GROMACS .gro file of N, CA and C in nm:
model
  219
    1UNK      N    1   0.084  -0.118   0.000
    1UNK     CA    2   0.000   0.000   0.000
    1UNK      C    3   0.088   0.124   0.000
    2UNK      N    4   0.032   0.208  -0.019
    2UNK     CA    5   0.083   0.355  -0.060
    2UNK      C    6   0.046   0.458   0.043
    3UNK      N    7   0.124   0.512   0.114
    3UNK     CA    8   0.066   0.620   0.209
    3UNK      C    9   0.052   0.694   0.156
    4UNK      N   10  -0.096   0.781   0.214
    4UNK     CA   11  -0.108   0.912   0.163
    4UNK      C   12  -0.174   1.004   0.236
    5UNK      N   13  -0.094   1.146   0.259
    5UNK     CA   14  -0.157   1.198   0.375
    5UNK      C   15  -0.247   1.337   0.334
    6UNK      N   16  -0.394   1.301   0.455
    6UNK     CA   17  -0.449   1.410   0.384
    6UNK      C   18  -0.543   1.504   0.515
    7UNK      N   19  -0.598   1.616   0.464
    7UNK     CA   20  -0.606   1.709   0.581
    7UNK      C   21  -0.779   1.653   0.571
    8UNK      N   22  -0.840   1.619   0.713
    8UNK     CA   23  -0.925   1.624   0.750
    8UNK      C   24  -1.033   1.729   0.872
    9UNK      N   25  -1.163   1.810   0.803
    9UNK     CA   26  -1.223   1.904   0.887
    9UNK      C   27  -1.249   1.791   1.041
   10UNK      N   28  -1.223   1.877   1.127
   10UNK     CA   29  -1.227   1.809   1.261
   10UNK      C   30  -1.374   1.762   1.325
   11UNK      N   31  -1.479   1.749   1.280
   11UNK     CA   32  -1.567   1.704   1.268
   11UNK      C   33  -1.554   1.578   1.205
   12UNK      N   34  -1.493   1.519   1.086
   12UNK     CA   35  -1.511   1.411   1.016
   12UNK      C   36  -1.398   1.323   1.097
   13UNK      N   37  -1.277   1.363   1.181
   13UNK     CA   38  -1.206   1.251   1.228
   13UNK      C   39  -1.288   1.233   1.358
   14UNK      N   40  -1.341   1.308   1.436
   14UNK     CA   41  -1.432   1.300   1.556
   14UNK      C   42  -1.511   1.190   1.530
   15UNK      N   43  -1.615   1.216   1.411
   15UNK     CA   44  -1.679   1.086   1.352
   15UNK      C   45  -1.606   0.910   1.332
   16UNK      N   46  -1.496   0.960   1.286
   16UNK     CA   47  -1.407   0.839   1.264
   16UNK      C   48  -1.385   0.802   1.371
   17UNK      N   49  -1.303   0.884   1.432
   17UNK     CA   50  -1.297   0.807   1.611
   17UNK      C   51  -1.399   0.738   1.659
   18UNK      N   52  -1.549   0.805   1.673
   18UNK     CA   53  -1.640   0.749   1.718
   18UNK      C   54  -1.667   0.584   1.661
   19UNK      N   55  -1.648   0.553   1.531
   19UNK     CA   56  -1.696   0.419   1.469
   19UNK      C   57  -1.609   0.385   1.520
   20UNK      N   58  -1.435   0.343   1.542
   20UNK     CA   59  -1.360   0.283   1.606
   20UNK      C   60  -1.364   0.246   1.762
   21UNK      N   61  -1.414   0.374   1.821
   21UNK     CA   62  -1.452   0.348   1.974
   21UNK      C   63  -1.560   0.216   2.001
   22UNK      N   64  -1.651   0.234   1.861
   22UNK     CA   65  -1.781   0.161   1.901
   22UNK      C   66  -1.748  -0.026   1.797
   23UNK      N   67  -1.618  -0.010   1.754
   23UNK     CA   68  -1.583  -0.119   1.743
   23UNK      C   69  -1.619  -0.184   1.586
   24UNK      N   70  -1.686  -0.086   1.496
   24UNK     CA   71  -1.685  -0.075   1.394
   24UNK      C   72  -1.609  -0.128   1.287
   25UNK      N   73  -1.518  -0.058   1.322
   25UNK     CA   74  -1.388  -0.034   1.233
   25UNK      C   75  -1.261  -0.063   1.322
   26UNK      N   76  -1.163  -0.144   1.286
   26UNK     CA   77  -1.041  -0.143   1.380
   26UNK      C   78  -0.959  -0.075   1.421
   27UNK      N   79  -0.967   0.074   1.352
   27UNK     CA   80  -0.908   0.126   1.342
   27UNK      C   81  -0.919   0.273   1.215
   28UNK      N   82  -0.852   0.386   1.273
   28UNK     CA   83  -0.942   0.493   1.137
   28UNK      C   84  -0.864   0.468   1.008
   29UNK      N   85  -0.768   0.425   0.982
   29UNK     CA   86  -0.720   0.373   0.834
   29UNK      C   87  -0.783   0.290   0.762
   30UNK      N   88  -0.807   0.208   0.825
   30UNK     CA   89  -0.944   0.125   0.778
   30UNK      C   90  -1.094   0.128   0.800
   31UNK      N   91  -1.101   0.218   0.829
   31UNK     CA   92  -1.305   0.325   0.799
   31UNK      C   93  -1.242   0.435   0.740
   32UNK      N   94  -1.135   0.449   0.670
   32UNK     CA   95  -1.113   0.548   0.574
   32UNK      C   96  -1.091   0.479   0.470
   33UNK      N   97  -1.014   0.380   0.415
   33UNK     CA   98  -1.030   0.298   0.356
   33UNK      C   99  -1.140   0.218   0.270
   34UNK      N  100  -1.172   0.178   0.386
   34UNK     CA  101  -1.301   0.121   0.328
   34UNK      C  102  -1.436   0.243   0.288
   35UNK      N  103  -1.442   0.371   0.351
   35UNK     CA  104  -1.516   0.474   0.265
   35UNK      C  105  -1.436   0.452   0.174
   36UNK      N  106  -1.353   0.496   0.090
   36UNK     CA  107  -1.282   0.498  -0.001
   36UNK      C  108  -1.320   0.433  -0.111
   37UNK      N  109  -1.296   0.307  -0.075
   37UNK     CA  110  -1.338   0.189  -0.169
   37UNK      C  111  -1.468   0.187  -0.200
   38UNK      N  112  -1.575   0.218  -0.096
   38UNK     CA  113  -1.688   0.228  -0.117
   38UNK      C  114  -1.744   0.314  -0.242
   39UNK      N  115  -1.667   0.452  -0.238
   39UNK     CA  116  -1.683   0.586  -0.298
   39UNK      C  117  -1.694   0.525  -0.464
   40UNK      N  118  -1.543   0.467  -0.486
   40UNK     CA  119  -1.469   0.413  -0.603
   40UNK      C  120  -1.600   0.322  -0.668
   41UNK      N  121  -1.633   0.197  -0.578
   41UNK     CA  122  -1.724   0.106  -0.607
   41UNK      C  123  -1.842   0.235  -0.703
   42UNK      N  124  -1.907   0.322  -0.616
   42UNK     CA  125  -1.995   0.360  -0.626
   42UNK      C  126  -2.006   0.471  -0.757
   43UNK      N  127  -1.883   0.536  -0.751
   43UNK     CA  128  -1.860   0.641  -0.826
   43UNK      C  129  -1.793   0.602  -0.989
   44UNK      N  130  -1.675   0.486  -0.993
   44UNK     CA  131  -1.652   0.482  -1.110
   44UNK      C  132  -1.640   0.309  -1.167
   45UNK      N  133  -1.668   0.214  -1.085
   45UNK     CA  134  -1.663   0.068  -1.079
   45UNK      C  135  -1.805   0.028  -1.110
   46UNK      N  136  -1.900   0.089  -1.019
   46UNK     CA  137  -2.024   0.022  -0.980
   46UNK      C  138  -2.129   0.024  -1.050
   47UNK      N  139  -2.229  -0.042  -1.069
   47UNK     CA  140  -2.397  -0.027  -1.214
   47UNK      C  141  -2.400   0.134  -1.126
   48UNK      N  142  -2.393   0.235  -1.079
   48UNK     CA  143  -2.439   0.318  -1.028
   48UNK      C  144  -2.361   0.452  -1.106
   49UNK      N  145  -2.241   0.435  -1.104
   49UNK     CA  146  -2.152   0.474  -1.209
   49UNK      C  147  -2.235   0.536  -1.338
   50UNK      N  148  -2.256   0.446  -1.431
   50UNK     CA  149  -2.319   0.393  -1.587
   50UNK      C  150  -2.468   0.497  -1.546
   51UNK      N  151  -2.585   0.499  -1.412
   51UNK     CA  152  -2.696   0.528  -1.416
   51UNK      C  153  -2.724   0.729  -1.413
   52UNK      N  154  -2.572   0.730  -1.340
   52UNK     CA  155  -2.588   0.880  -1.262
   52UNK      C  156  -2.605   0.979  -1.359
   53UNK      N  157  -2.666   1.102  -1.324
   53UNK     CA  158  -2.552   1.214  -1.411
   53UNK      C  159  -2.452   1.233  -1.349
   54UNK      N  160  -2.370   1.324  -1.455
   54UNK     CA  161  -2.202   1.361  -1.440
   54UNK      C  162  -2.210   1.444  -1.388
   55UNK      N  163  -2.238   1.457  -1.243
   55UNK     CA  164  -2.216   1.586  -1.177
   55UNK      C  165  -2.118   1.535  -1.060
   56UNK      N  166  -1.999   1.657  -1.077
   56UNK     CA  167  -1.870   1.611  -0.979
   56UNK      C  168  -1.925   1.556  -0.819
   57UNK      N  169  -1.860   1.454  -0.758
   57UNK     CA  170  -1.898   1.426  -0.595
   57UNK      C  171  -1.859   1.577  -0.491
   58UNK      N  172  -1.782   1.651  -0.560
   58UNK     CA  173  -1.768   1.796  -0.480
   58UNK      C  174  -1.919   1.886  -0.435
   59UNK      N  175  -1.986   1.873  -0.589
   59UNK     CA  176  -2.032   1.953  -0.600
   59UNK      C  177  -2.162   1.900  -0.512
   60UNK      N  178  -2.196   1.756  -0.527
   60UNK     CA  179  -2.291   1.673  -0.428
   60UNK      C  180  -2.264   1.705  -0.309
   61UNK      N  181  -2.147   1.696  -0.236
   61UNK     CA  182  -2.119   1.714  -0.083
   61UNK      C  183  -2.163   1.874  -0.093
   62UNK      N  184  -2.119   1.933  -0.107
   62UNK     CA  185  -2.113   2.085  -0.097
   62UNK      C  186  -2.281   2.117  -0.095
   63UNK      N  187  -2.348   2.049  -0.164
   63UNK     CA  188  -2.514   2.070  -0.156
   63UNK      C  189  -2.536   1.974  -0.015
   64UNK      N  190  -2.526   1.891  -0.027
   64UNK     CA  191  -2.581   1.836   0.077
   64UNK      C  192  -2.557   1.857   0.275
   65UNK      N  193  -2.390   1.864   0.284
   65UNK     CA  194  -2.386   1.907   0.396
   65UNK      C  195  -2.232   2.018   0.389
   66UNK      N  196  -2.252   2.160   0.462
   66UNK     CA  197  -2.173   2.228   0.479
   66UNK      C  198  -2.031   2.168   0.523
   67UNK      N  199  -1.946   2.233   0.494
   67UNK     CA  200  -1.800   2.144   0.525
   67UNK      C  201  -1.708   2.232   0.629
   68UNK      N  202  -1.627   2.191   0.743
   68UNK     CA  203  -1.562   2.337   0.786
   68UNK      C  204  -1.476   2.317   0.697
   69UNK      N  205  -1.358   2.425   0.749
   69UNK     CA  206  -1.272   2.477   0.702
   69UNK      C  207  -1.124   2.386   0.680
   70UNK      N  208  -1.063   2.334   0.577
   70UNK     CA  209  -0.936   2.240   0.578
   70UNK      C  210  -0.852   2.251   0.569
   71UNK      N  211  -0.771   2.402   0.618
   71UNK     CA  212  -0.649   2.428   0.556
   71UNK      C  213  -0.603   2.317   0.679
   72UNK      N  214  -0.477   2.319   0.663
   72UNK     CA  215  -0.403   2.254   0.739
   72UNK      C  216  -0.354   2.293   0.922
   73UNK      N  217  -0.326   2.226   1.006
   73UNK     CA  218  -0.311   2.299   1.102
   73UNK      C  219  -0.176   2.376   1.078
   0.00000   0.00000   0.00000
């Protein structure tokens, strides 16, 4: 595997923590991960892919729920 490091709004690792606390996930590399894969499945692998319109996943999040802020610490 390939490391890769990336800046997360502090709300979404809070979340991550939480699924690991509750035993979810083993760990947040792997409930990041596996979103990941999920995304991929869904976005450019999956019958869901082929059905959608082409509208970027940015532009979906950004409608659906506000994001904070990500610069870096």
């Amino acid at each position: 595997m390939k490391v890769v490091t990336i800046c997360l709004p502090k709300r979404y690792v809070s979340g991550i923590e939480d699924l690991v606390e509750q035993s979810k996930y083993p760990n947040r590399s792997e409930a990041i991960r596996i979103a990941i894969r999920d995304m991929l499945v869904d976005e450019l692998w999956g019958s869901r892919a082929q059905k959608r319109p082409s509208v970027p996943l940015v532009s979906q999040l950004t409608e659906t729920s506000p994001t904070e802020e990500t610069t870096p610490p």
